[in-house]
PDB file of C-alpha atoms in Angstrom:
ATOM      1  CA  UNK E   1     102.904  10.437  93.385  1.00 42.00           C
ATOM      2  CA  UNK E   2     101.021   8.662  90.752  1.00 46.00           C
ATOM      3  CA  UNK E   3     103.840   7.581  88.355  1.00 48.00           C
ATOM      4  CA  UNK E   4     104.858   6.383  92.086  1.00 47.00           C
ATOM      5  CA  UNK E   5     101.575   4.589  92.776  1.00 45.00           C
ATOM      6  CA  UNK E   6     101.279   3.301  88.812  1.00 43.00           C
ATOM      7  CA  UNK E   7     104.823   1.702  89.192  1.00 45.00           C
ATOM      8  CA  UNK E   8     103.491   0.086  92.614  1.00 47.00           C
ATOM      9  CA  UNK E   9     100.962  -1.471  91.138  1.00 44.00           C
ATOM     10  CA  UNK E  10     102.809  -2.571  88.105  1.00 41.00           C
ATOM     11  CA  UNK E  11     105.177  -4.724  90.808  1.00 44.00           C
ATOM     12  CA  UNK E  12     102.539  -5.828  91.895  1.00 46.00           C
ATOM     13  CA  UNK E  13     100.705  -7.255  88.410  1.00 42.00           C
ATOM     14  CA  UNK E  14     104.074  -8.496  88.273  1.00 40.00           C
ATOM     15  CA  UNK E  15     104.170 -10.769  91.300  1.00 44.00           C
ATOM     16  CA  UNK E  16     100.917 -11.881  90.540  1.00 44.00           C
ATOM     17  CA  UNK E  17     101.805 -13.390  87.265  1.00 41.00           C
ATOM     18  CA  UNK E  18     105.232 -14.342  88.323  1.00 40.00           C
ATOM     19  CA  UNK E  19     102.885 -15.791  91.915  1.00 41.00           C
ATOM     20  CA  UNK E  20     100.314 -18.263  88.956  1.00 42.00           C
ATOM     21  CA  UNK E  21     102.953 -19.680  88.498  1.00 42.00           C
ATOM     22  CA  UNK E  22     103.782 -21.133  91.640  1.00 44.00           C
ATOM     23  CA  UNK E  23     101.105 -23.488  92.524  1.00 64.00           C
ATOM     24  CA  UNK E  24     102.641 -26.597  90.944  1.00 84.00           C
ATOM     25  CA  UNK E  25     105.978 -25.759  91.846  1.00 95.00           C
ATOM     26  CA  UNK E  26     108.458 -28.552  93.793  1.00 95.00           C
ATOM     27  CA  UNK E  27     111.951 -26.845  93.911  1.00 97.00           C
ATOM     28  CA  UNK E  28     112.478 -26.054  97.659  1.00 98.00           C
ATOM     29  CA  UNK E  29     114.350 -22.749  96.986  1.00 98.00           C
ATOM     30  CA  UNK E  30     112.173 -21.298  94.799  1.00 98.00           C
ATOM     31  CA  UNK E  31     108.617 -21.946  96.900  1.00 98.00           C
ATOM     32  CA  UNK E  32     110.647 -20.711  99.706  1.00 98.00           C
ATOM     33  CA  UNK E  33     111.401 -17.706  98.494  1.00 98.00           C
ATOM     34  CA  UNK E  34     108.213 -16.864  96.969  1.00 97.00           C
ATOM     35  CA  UNK E  35     106.893 -17.178 100.647  1.00 98.00           C
ATOM     36  CA  UNK E  36     108.932 -14.458 101.871  1.00 98.00           C
ATOM     37  CA  UNK E  37     109.116 -12.368  98.769  1.00 98.00           C
ATOM     38  CA  UNK E  38     105.074 -12.396  99.313  1.00 98.00           C
ATOM     39  CA  UNK E  39     104.904 -11.949 102.729  1.00 98.00           C
ATOM     40  CA  UNK E  40     106.795  -8.358 101.988  1.00 98.00           C
ATOM     41  CA  UNK E  41     104.451  -7.336  99.479  1.00 98.00           C
ATOM     42  CA  UNK E  42     101.865  -7.781 101.520  1.00 98.00           C
ATOM     43  CA  UNK E  43     103.245  -5.884 104.134  1.00 98.00           C
ATOM     44  CA  UNK E  44     104.748  -3.022 101.412  1.00 98.00           C
ATOM     45  CA  UNK E  45     100.567  -3.632 100.002  1.00 98.00           C
ATOM     46  CA  UNK E  46      99.066  -2.840 103.516  1.00 98.00           C
ATOM     47  CA  UNK E  47     101.348  -0.404 104.462  1.00 98.00           C
ATOM     48  CA  UNK E  48     100.243   1.533 100.761  1.00 98.00           C
ATOM     49  CA  UNK E  49      96.877   1.281 102.106  1.00 98.00           C
ATOM     50  CA  UNK E  50      97.289   3.168 105.044  1.00 98.00           C
ATOM     51  CA  UNK E  51      99.570   5.619 103.887  1.00 97.00           C
ATOM     52  CA  UNK E  52      98.323   6.535 100.784  1.00 97.00           C
ATOM     53  CA  UNK E  53      93.808   5.250 100.829  1.00 97.00           C
ATOM     54  CA  UNK E  54      93.624   6.569 104.511  1.00 96.00           C
ATOM     55  CA  UNK E  55      93.388   3.004 105.945  1.00 98.00           C
ATOM     56  CA  UNK E  56      92.593   4.096 109.434  1.00 96.00           C
ATOM     57  CA  UNK E  57      95.573   1.687 111.186  1.00 95.00           C
ATOM     58  CA  UNK E  58      98.902   3.859 111.438  1.00 93.00           C
ATOM     59  CA  UNK E  59     100.029   2.403 114.226  1.00 94.00           C
ATOM     60  CA  UNK E  60     100.307  -0.161 112.344  1.00 98.00           C
ATOM     61  CA  UNK E  61     103.490   1.325 110.393  1.00 98.00           C
ATOM     62  CA  UNK E  62     105.918   0.318 112.630  1.00 98.00           C
ATOM     63  CA  UNK E  63     104.291  -3.789 112.630  1.00 98.00           C
ATOM     64  CA  UNK E  64     104.802  -3.189 108.223  1.00 98.00           C
ATOM     65  CA  UNK E  65     107.986  -2.003 109.078  1.00 98.00           C
ATOM     66  CA  UNK E  66     109.716  -5.043 110.809  1.00 98.00           C
ATOM     67  CA  UNK E  67     107.677  -7.179 108.947  1.00 98.00           C
ATOM     68  CA  UNK E  68     109.225  -6.378 106.149  1.00 98.00           C
ATOM     69  CA  UNK E  69     113.055  -6.031 107.342  1.00 98.00           C
ATOM     70  CA  UNK E  70     112.573  -9.961 109.941  1.00 98.00           C
ATOM     71  CA  UNK E  71     111.749 -11.703 106.301  1.00 98.00           C
ATOM     72  CA  UNK E  72     114.577 -10.496 104.311  1.00 98.00           C
ATOM     73  CA  UNK E  73     116.592 -11.616 107.972  1.00 98.00           C
ATOM     74  CA  UNK E  74     114.945 -15.376 107.190  1.00 98.00           C
ATOM     75  CA  UNK E  75     115.243 -15.302 103.255  1.00 97.00           C
ATOM     76  CA  UNK E  76     118.486 -18.362 104.325  1.00 96.00           C
ATOM     77  CA  UNK E  77     120.138 -19.401 101.152  1.00 95.00           C
ATOM     78  CA  UNK E  78     117.630 -18.552  98.396  1.00 94.00           C
ATOM     79  CA  UNK E  79     119.029 -19.075  95.616  1.00 97.00           C
ATOM     80  CA  UNK E  80     121.247 -22.065  95.676  1.00 97.00           C
ATOM     81  CA  UNK E  81     122.997 -24.004  92.724  1.00 95.00           C
ATOM     82  CA  UNK E  82     119.795 -25.277  90.535  1.00 96.00           C
ATOM     83  CA  UNK E  83     117.091 -22.704  91.530  1.00 97.00           C
ATOM     84  CA  UNK E  84     116.963 -21.604  88.688  1.00 96.00           C
ATOM     85  CA  UNK E  85     115.151 -24.775  87.384  1.00 95.00           C
ATOM     86  CA  UNK E  86     111.331 -24.358  87.685  1.00 95.00           C
ATOM     87  CA  UNK E  87     108.823 -21.597  87.440  1.00 95.00           C
ATOM     88  CA  UNK E  88     111.112 -18.841  88.159  1.00 96.00           C
ATOM     89  CA  UNK E  89     111.588 -15.319  87.095  1.00 96.00           C
ATOM     90  CA  UNK E  90     115.348 -15.053  88.006  1.00 97.00           C
ATOM     91  CA  UNK E  91     117.875 -13.778  85.877  1.00 97.00           C
ATOM     92  CA  UNK E  92     121.095 -15.991  85.271  1.00 97.00           C
ATOM     93  CA  UNK E  93     122.855 -12.513  86.506  1.00 97.00           C
ATOM     94  CA  UNK E  94     121.469 -13.913  89.962  1.00 97.00           C
ATOM     95  CA  UNK E  95     124.261 -17.208  90.231  1.00 97.00           C
ATOM     96  CA  UNK E  96     126.414 -14.588  87.285  1.00 97.00           C
ATOM     97  CA  UNK E  97     127.022 -11.665  88.734  1.00 97.00           C
ATOM     98  CA  UNK E  98     127.139 -12.264  92.459  1.00 95.00           C
ATOM     99  CA  UNK E  99     128.933  -9.382  94.234  1.00 97.00           C
ATOM    100  CA  UNK E 100     125.559  -6.848  92.438  1.00 97.00           C
ATOM    101  CA  UNK E 101     123.877  -9.400  93.660  1.00 97.00           C
ATOM    102  CA  UNK E 102     124.671  -9.015  96.461  1.00 97.00           C
ATOM    103  CA  UNK E 103     124.821  -5.204  96.502  1.00 97.00           C
ATOM    104  CA  UNK E 104     121.626  -4.912  95.817  1.00 97.00           C
ATOM    105  CA  UNK E 105     120.246  -6.884  98.120  1.00 97.00           C
ATOM    106  CA  UNK E 106     122.102  -4.960 101.019  1.00 98.00           C
ATOM    107  CA  UNK E 107     120.759  -2.096  99.636  1.00 98.00           C
ATOM    108  CA  UNK E 108     117.333  -3.673 100.126  1.00 98.00           C
ATOM    109  CA  UNK E 109     118.122  -4.750 103.513  1.00 98.00           C
ATOM    110  CA  UNK E 110     119.437  -0.640 104.482  1.00 98.00           C
ATOM    111  CA  UNK E 111     115.779   0.874 103.245  1.00 98.00           C
ATOM    112  CA  UNK E 112     114.252  -2.208 105.109  1.00 98.00           C
ATOM    113  CA  UNK E 113     116.534  -0.524 108.077  1.00 98.00           C
ATOM    114  CA  UNK E 114     115.560   2.778 106.662  1.00 98.00           C
ATOM    115  CA  UNK E 115     111.591   2.434 106.483  1.00 98.00           C
ATOM    116  CA  UNK E 116     111.781   0.670 110.386  1.00 98.00           C
ATOM    117  CA  UNK E 117     113.158   3.793 111.885  1.00 98.00           C
ATOM    118  CA  UNK E 118     110.869   5.868 109.817  1.00 98.00           C
ATOM    119  CA  UNK E 119     108.004   3.925 111.462  1.00 98.00           C
ATOM    120  CA  UNK E 120     109.366   4.227 114.632  1.00 98.00           C
ATOM    121  CA  UNK E 121     108.106   8.417 114.958  1.00 95.00           C
ATOM    122  CA  UNK E 122     104.651   9.847 113.525  1.00 92.00           C
ATOM    123  CA  UNK E 123     105.936  11.929 110.876  1.00 96.00           C
ATOM    124  CA  UNK E 124     104.009  10.640 107.617  1.00 95.00           C
ATOM    125  CA  UNK E 125     106.222  12.329 105.353  1.00 97.00           C
ATOM    126  CA  UNK E 126     109.435  10.832 107.040  1.00 98.00           C
ATOM    127  CA  UNK E 127     107.820   6.893 107.112  1.00 98.00           C
ATOM    128  CA  UNK E 128     106.358   8.234 102.890  1.00 98.00           C
ATOM    129  CA  UNK E 129     110.049   8.651 101.629  1.00 98.00           C
ATOM    130  CA  UNK E 130     111.034   5.575 103.110  1.00 98.00           C
ATOM    131  CA  UNK E 131     108.230   3.713 101.630  1.00 98.00           C
ATOM    132  CA  UNK E 132     109.005   4.899  98.459  1.00 98.00           C
ATOM    133  CA  UNK E 133     112.648   5.018  98.881  1.00 98.00           C
ATOM    134  CA  UNK E 134     111.859   0.370 100.075  1.00 98.00           C
ATOM    135  CA  UNK E 135     109.449   0.015  97.220  1.00 97.00           C
ATOM    136  CA  UNK E 136     112.658   1.516  94.901  1.00 98.00           C
ATOM    137  CA  UNK E 137     114.624  -1.119  96.298  1.00 98.00           C
ATOM    138  CA  UNK E 138     112.386  -3.625  95.091  1.00 97.00           C
ATOM    139  CA  UNK E 139     112.348  -2.321  91.857  1.00 97.00           C
ATOM    140  CA  UNK E 140     115.979  -1.749  91.444  1.00 97.00           C
ATOM    141  CA  UNK E 141     116.821  -5.945  92.690  1.00 97.00           C
ATOM    142  CA  UNK E 142     113.842  -6.932  89.954  1.00 97.00           C
ATOM    143  CA  UNK E 143     114.708  -5.322  87.182  1.00 96.00           C
ATOM    144  CA  UNK E 144     118.258  -5.885  87.259  1.00 97.00           C
ATOM    145  CA  UNK E 145     117.625  -9.598  88.089  1.00 98.00           C
ATOM    146  CA  UNK E 146     113.267  -9.934  87.877  1.00 97.00           C
ATOM    147  CA  UNK E 147     112.837 -11.984  83.804  1.00 95.00           C
ATOM    148  CA  UNK E 148     109.605  -9.426  82.667  1.00 86.00           C
TER     149      UNK E 148
ATOM    150  CA  UNK Y   1      99.576 -35.870 102.142  1.00 43.00           C
ATOM    151  CA  UNK Y   2      98.969 -34.819  97.945  1.00 47.00           C
ATOM    152  CA  UNK Y   3      95.230 -34.232  97.943  1.00 48.00           C
ATOM    153  CA  UNK Y   4      95.932 -31.494 100.730  1.00 46.00           C
ATOM    154  CA  UNK Y   5      98.268 -30.042  98.517  1.00 45.00           C
ATOM    155  CA  UNK Y   6      96.093 -30.338  95.886  1.00 43.00           C
ATOM    156  CA  UNK Y   7      94.239 -28.341  97.505  1.00 45.00           C
ATOM    157  CA  UNK Y   8      97.066 -25.613  98.743  1.00 48.00           C
ATOM    158  CA  UNK Y   9      97.778 -25.140  95.169  1.00 44.00           C
ATOM    159  CA  UNK Y  10      94.540 -24.449  93.832  1.00 41.00           C
ATOM    160  CA  UNK Y  11      93.936 -21.989  96.293  1.00 44.00           C
ATOM    161  CA  UNK Y  12      97.174 -20.377  96.597  1.00 46.00           C
ATOM    162  CA  UNK Y  13      96.149 -19.884  92.188  1.00 43.00           C
ATOM    163  CA  UNK Y  14      92.341 -18.611  93.504  1.00 40.00           C
ATOM    164  CA  UNK Y  15      93.939 -16.416  96.200  1.00 44.00           C
ATOM    165  CA  UNK Y  16      96.532 -15.124  93.193  1.00 43.00           C
ATOM    166  CA  UNK Y  17      93.262 -14.523  90.604  1.00 40.00           C
ATOM    167  CA  UNK Y  18      91.695 -12.643  93.681  1.00 40.00           C
ATOM    168  CA  UNK Y  19      95.232 -10.350  93.563  1.00 41.00           C
ATOM    169  CA  UNK Y  20      95.660  -9.480  89.586  1.00 42.00           C
ATOM    170  CA  UNK Y  21      92.624  -7.297  89.783  1.00 42.00           C
ATOM    171  CA  UNK Y  22      94.334  -5.804  93.314  1.00 44.00           C
ATOM    172  CA  UNK Y  23      96.889  -3.669  92.081  1.00 64.00           C
ATOM    173  CA  UNK Y  24      94.462  -0.611  90.893  1.00 84.00           C
ATOM    174  CA  UNK Y  25      92.599  -1.379  93.439  1.00 95.00           C
ATOM    175  CA  UNK Y  26      91.853   2.677  96.568  1.00 95.00           C
ATOM    176  CA  UNK Y  27      89.219   1.102  98.951  1.00 97.00           C
ATOM    177  CA  UNK Y  28      91.526   1.428 101.911  1.00 98.00           C
ATOM    178  CA  UNK Y  29      89.730  -1.546 103.754  1.00 98.00           C
ATOM    179  CA  UNK Y  30      89.771  -4.052 100.426  1.00 98.00           C
ATOM    180  CA  UNK Y  31      93.978  -3.282 100.061  1.00 98.00           C
ATOM    181  CA  UNK Y  32      94.869  -3.290 102.661  1.00 98.00           C
ATOM    182  CA  UNK Y  33      92.476  -6.981 103.795  1.00 98.00           C
ATOM    183  CA  UNK Y  34      93.868  -7.761 100.786  1.00 97.00           C
ATOM    184  CA  UNK Y  35      97.460  -6.974 102.238  1.00 98.00           C
ATOM    185  CA  UNK Y  36      96.964  -8.323 105.453  1.00 98.00           C
ATOM    186  CA  UNK Y  37      96.120 -12.065 103.791  1.00 98.00           C
ATOM    187  CA  UNK Y  38      99.417 -11.852 101.571  1.00 98.00           C
ATOM    188  CA  UNK Y  39     101.846 -11.855 104.574  1.00 98.00           C
ATOM    189  CA  UNK Y  40      99.303 -14.525 105.632  1.00 98.00           C
ATOM    190  CA  UNK Y  41     100.005 -16.549 102.145  1.00 98.00           C
ATOM    191  CA  UNK Y  42     103.226 -16.119 102.129  1.00 98.00           C
ATOM    192  CA  UNK Y  43     104.404 -17.537 105.434  1.00 98.00           C
ATOM    193  CA  UNK Y  44     102.189 -20.396 104.498  1.00 98.00           C
ATOM    194  CA  UNK Y  45     103.876 -21.010 101.701  1.00 98.00           C
ATOM    195  CA  UNK Y  46     107.515 -20.702 103.030  1.00 98.00           C
ATOM    196  CA  UNK Y  47     106.116 -23.525 106.282  1.00 98.00           C
ATOM    197  CA  UNK Y  48     105.533 -25.161 102.524  1.00 98.00           C
ATOM    198  CA  UNK Y  49     108.760 -25.337 101.503  1.00 98.00           C
ATOM    199  CA  UNK Y  50     110.962 -26.683 105.102  1.00 98.00           C
ATOM    200  CA  UNK Y  51     108.060 -28.460 106.107  1.00 97.00           C
ATOM    201  CA  UNK Y  52     107.211 -30.658 102.303  1.00 97.00           C
ATOM    202  CA  UNK Y  53     110.516 -29.822 100.047  1.00 97.00           C
ATOM    203  CA  UNK Y  54     112.987 -29.485 101.962  1.00 96.00           C
ATOM    204  CA  UNK Y  55     114.013 -26.135 102.406  1.00 98.00           C
ATOM    205  CA  UNK Y  56     116.787 -26.540 105.024  1.00 96.00           C
ATOM    206  CA  UNK Y  57     115.172 -23.552 107.709  1.00 96.00           C
ATOM    207  CA  UNK Y  58     113.668 -25.528 110.094  1.00 93.00           C
ATOM    208  CA  UNK Y  59     113.877 -23.230 112.927  1.00 94.00           C
ATOM    209  CA  UNK Y  60     112.148 -20.637 110.221  1.00 98.00           C
ATOM    210  CA  UNK Y  61     109.327 -21.837 111.069  1.00 98.00           C
ATOM    211  CA  UNK Y  62     107.790 -20.273 114.695  1.00 98.00           C
ATOM    212  CA  UNK Y  63     108.981 -17.769 112.796  1.00 98.00           C
ATOM    213  CA  UNK Y  64     106.687 -18.597 110.361  1.00 98.00           C
ATOM    214  CA  UNK Y  65     103.215 -19.098 112.360  1.00 98.00           C
ATOM    215  CA  UNK Y  66     104.040 -15.964 114.870  1.00 98.00           C
ATOM    216  CA  UNK Y  67     103.884 -14.443 110.937  1.00 98.00           C
ATOM    217  CA  UNK Y  68     100.256 -15.550 110.888  1.00 98.00           C
ATOM    218  CA  UNK Y  69      99.148 -15.206 114.212  1.00 98.00           C
ATOM    219  CA  UNK Y  70     100.344 -12.110 113.886  1.00 98.00           C
ATOM    220  CA  UNK Y  71      99.079 -10.282 111.072  1.00 98.00           C
ATOM    221  CA  UNK Y  72      95.856 -12.008 112.592  1.00 98.00           C
ATOM    222  CA  UNK Y  73      96.682  -9.428 115.446  1.00 98.00           C
ATOM    223  CA  UNK Y  74      96.445  -6.493 112.512  1.00 98.00           C
ATOM    224  CA  UNK Y  75      93.696  -6.983 110.736  1.00 97.00           C
ATOM    225  CA  UNK Y  76      92.064  -4.159 111.922  1.00 96.00           C
ATOM    226  CA  UNK Y  77      88.567  -2.988 110.411  1.00 94.00           C
ATOM    227  CA  UNK Y  78      88.388  -5.442 107.185  1.00 94.00           C
ATOM    228  CA  UNK Y  79      85.036  -5.404 106.286  1.00 97.00           C
ATOM    229  CA  UNK Y  80      83.325  -1.633 107.190  1.00 97.00           C
ATOM    230  CA  UNK Y  81      80.432  -0.893 105.340  1.00 95.00           C
ATOM    231  CA  UNK Y  82      81.316  -0.341 101.763  1.00 96.00           C
ATOM    232  CA  UNK Y  83      83.632  -2.155 101.286  1.00 97.00           C
ATOM    233  CA  UNK Y  84      82.103  -4.571  99.831  1.00 96.00           C
ATOM    234  CA  UNK Y  85      82.342  -2.061  96.626  1.00 95.00           C
ATOM    235  CA  UNK Y  86      85.681  -2.600  94.382  1.00 95.00           C
ATOM    236  CA  UNK Y  87      87.890  -5.912  93.251  1.00 95.00           C
ATOM    237  CA  UNK Y  88      86.800  -8.031  96.312  1.00 96.00           C
ATOM    238  CA  UNK Y  89      85.887 -11.551  96.153  1.00 96.00           C
ATOM    239  CA  UNK Y  90      83.532 -10.980  98.736  1.00 97.00           C
ATOM    240  CA  UNK Y  91      80.445 -12.640  99.808  1.00 97.00           C
ATOM    241  CA  UNK Y  92      77.645 -10.957 101.131  1.00 96.00           C
ATOM    242  CA  UNK Y  93      77.162 -13.298 103.414  1.00 97.00           C
ATOM    243  CA  UNK Y  94      80.174 -11.150 105.271  1.00 97.00           C
ATOM    244  CA  UNK Y  95      77.706  -8.359 105.901  1.00 97.00           C
ATOM    245  CA  UNK Y  96      74.869 -10.208 106.576  1.00 97.00           C
ATOM    246  CA  UNK Y  97      75.944 -13.628 108.974  1.00 97.00           C
ATOM    247  CA  UNK Y  98      78.278 -12.125 111.083  1.00 95.00           C
ATOM    248  CA  UNK Y  99      78.698 -14.530 114.201  1.00 97.00           C
ATOM    249  CA  UNK Y 100      79.059 -16.956 111.667  1.00 97.00           C
ATOM    250  CA  UNK Y 101      81.680 -14.800 109.641  1.00 97.00           C
ATOM    251  CA  UNK Y 102      83.325 -13.828 113.619  1.00 97.00           C
ATOM    252  CA  UNK Y 103      83.196 -18.237 114.587  1.00 97.00           C
ATOM    253  CA  UNK Y 104      85.504 -18.788 111.609  1.00 97.00           C
ATOM    254  CA  UNK Y 105      87.982 -15.779 112.653  1.00 97.00           C
ATOM    255  CA  UNK Y 106      87.911 -17.291 116.067  1.00 98.00           C
ATOM    256  CA  UNK Y 107      88.791 -20.787 114.473  1.00 98.00           C
ATOM    257  CA  UNK Y 108      91.385 -19.711 112.265  1.00 98.00           C
ATOM    258  CA  UNK Y 109      92.823 -17.714 114.545  1.00 98.00           C
ATOM    259  CA  UNK Y 110      92.952 -20.134 117.557  1.00 98.00           C
ATOM    260  CA  UNK Y 111      94.984 -22.692 114.372  1.00 98.00           C
ATOM    261  CA  UNK Y 112      97.488 -19.483 114.466  1.00 98.00           C
ATOM    262  CA  UNK Y 113      97.614 -19.829 117.750  1.00 98.00           C
ATOM    263  CA  UNK Y 114      98.082 -24.091 117.815  1.00 98.00           C
ATOM    264  CA  UNK Y 115     100.446 -23.495 114.852  1.00 98.00           C
ATOM    265  CA  UNK Y 116     103.024 -21.158 117.226  1.00 98.00           C
ATOM    266  CA  UNK Y 117     102.118 -24.187 119.322  1.00 98.00           C
ATOM    267  CA  UNK Y 118     103.542 -26.134 117.934  1.00 98.00           C
ATOM    268  CA  UNK Y 119     106.868 -24.571 116.346  1.00 98.00           C
ATOM    269  CA  UNK Y 120     108.235 -23.868 119.742  1.00 98.00           C
ATOM    270  CA  UNK Y 121     108.805 -27.692 119.289  1.00 95.00           C
ATOM    271  CA  UNK Y 122     110.733 -29.767 117.346  1.00 92.00           C
ATOM    272  CA  UNK Y 123     108.000 -32.051 116.898  1.00 96.00           C
ATOM    273  CA  UNK Y 124     107.954 -32.290 113.052  1.00 95.00           C
ATOM    274  CA  UNK Y 125     104.942 -34.731 112.610  1.00 97.00           C
ATOM    275  CA  UNK Y 126     103.012 -32.375 115.344  1.00 98.00           C
ATOM    276  CA  UNK Y 127     103.731 -29.740 113.002  1.00 98.00           C
ATOM    277  CA  UNK Y 128     102.581 -30.460 109.708  1.00 98.00           C
ATOM    278  CA  UNK Y 129      99.368 -31.416 111.725  1.00 98.00           C
ATOM    279  CA  UNK Y 130      98.873 -28.232 113.080  1.00 98.00           C
ATOM    280  CA  UNK Y 131      99.690 -26.464 109.012  1.00 98.00           C
ATOM    281  CA  UNK Y 132      97.033 -28.728 108.401  1.00 98.00           C
ATOM    282  CA  UNK Y 133      94.699 -27.563 110.436  1.00 98.00           C
ATOM    283  CA  UNK Y 134      96.030 -23.686 109.193  1.00 98.00           C
ATOM    284  CA  UNK Y 135      95.288 -24.206 106.065  1.00 97.00           C
ATOM    285  CA  UNK Y 136      92.039 -26.139 106.801  1.00 98.00           C
ATOM    286  CA  UNK Y 137      90.520 -22.843 108.699  1.00 98.00           C
ATOM    287  CA  UNK Y 138      92.099 -20.542 105.628  1.00 97.00           C
ATOM    288  CA  UNK Y 139      89.742 -23.117 103.579  1.00 97.00           C
ATOM    289  CA  UNK Y 140      87.062 -22.770 105.522  1.00 97.00           C
ATOM    290  CA  UNK Y 141      86.952 -19.709 105.791  1.00 97.00           C
ATOM    291  CA  UNK Y 142      86.607 -19.267 102.239  1.00 97.00           C
ATOM    292  CA  UNK Y 143      84.025 -21.585 101.121  1.00 96.00           C
ATOM    293  CA  UNK Y 144      82.284 -19.988 103.469  1.00 97.00           C
ATOM    294  CA  UNK Y 145      82.822 -15.868 102.718  1.00 98.00           C
ATOM    295  CA  UNK Y 146      84.852 -16.137  99.701  1.00 97.00           C
ATOM    296  CA  UNK Y 147      83.083 -16.185  95.891  1.00 95.00           C
ATOM    297  CA  UNK Y 148      85.191 -18.564  94.104  1.00 85.00           C
TER     298      UNK Y 148
END
């Protein structure tokens, strides 16, 4: 568990440094996808506080899981040609390995669906497992397609 | 317009630096409220890309506006006693001026409702006006209750 929380922490810091450069970015696709990822990160952060730190809002877990899935549903055309130009950590592989990217995206969406399903019940262990599954799929895509 | 975009940019950077310290924070209320604010900031960022930068997803404006309003609805008990301890930019006034805080919160929720109403239509100018109104209410609360 400690390792997992640490990994989440590292992921958060990495994400933050990516956003630090965002403020003056004007490439529409870059700004939009950062917004979408920020929504997802926010829901994950709120879930973390409920699942691991004892914030008293267990009924909100389903809301946050749905929020992540809904954000995936509003990604739009996030990596169009030209959206490698600007303050982005997107690796060139995003454009040269579209099949792999699509696979990672599908896995992440499936993980979000599993998280929604888990939060529909009251089994906290199942929700924690699904939450970890979601975090792993976030990380898998970052490992392959995001510069450190 | 430029001034407004600049203000948004400054606000984003400030928010980012607040989140940079968050990764290892374990105060549940601090982590939770940062998650909620990150959700809101993500929706605002996505809306910015659509309204001002030309990201082609006008149909998503209503989704993002509702996402902000829903996030307000899931703030929970965000500033309980003791949640001034940790990596937080919350000013002491949050706890010493509860009536003013409540007023600012009500104004912000009203702005989110106005944004939802505006995005239900197709008048881009009205949505931009409501978006600015939302940003102003975010800033008003930050000015009063968040350390720089």
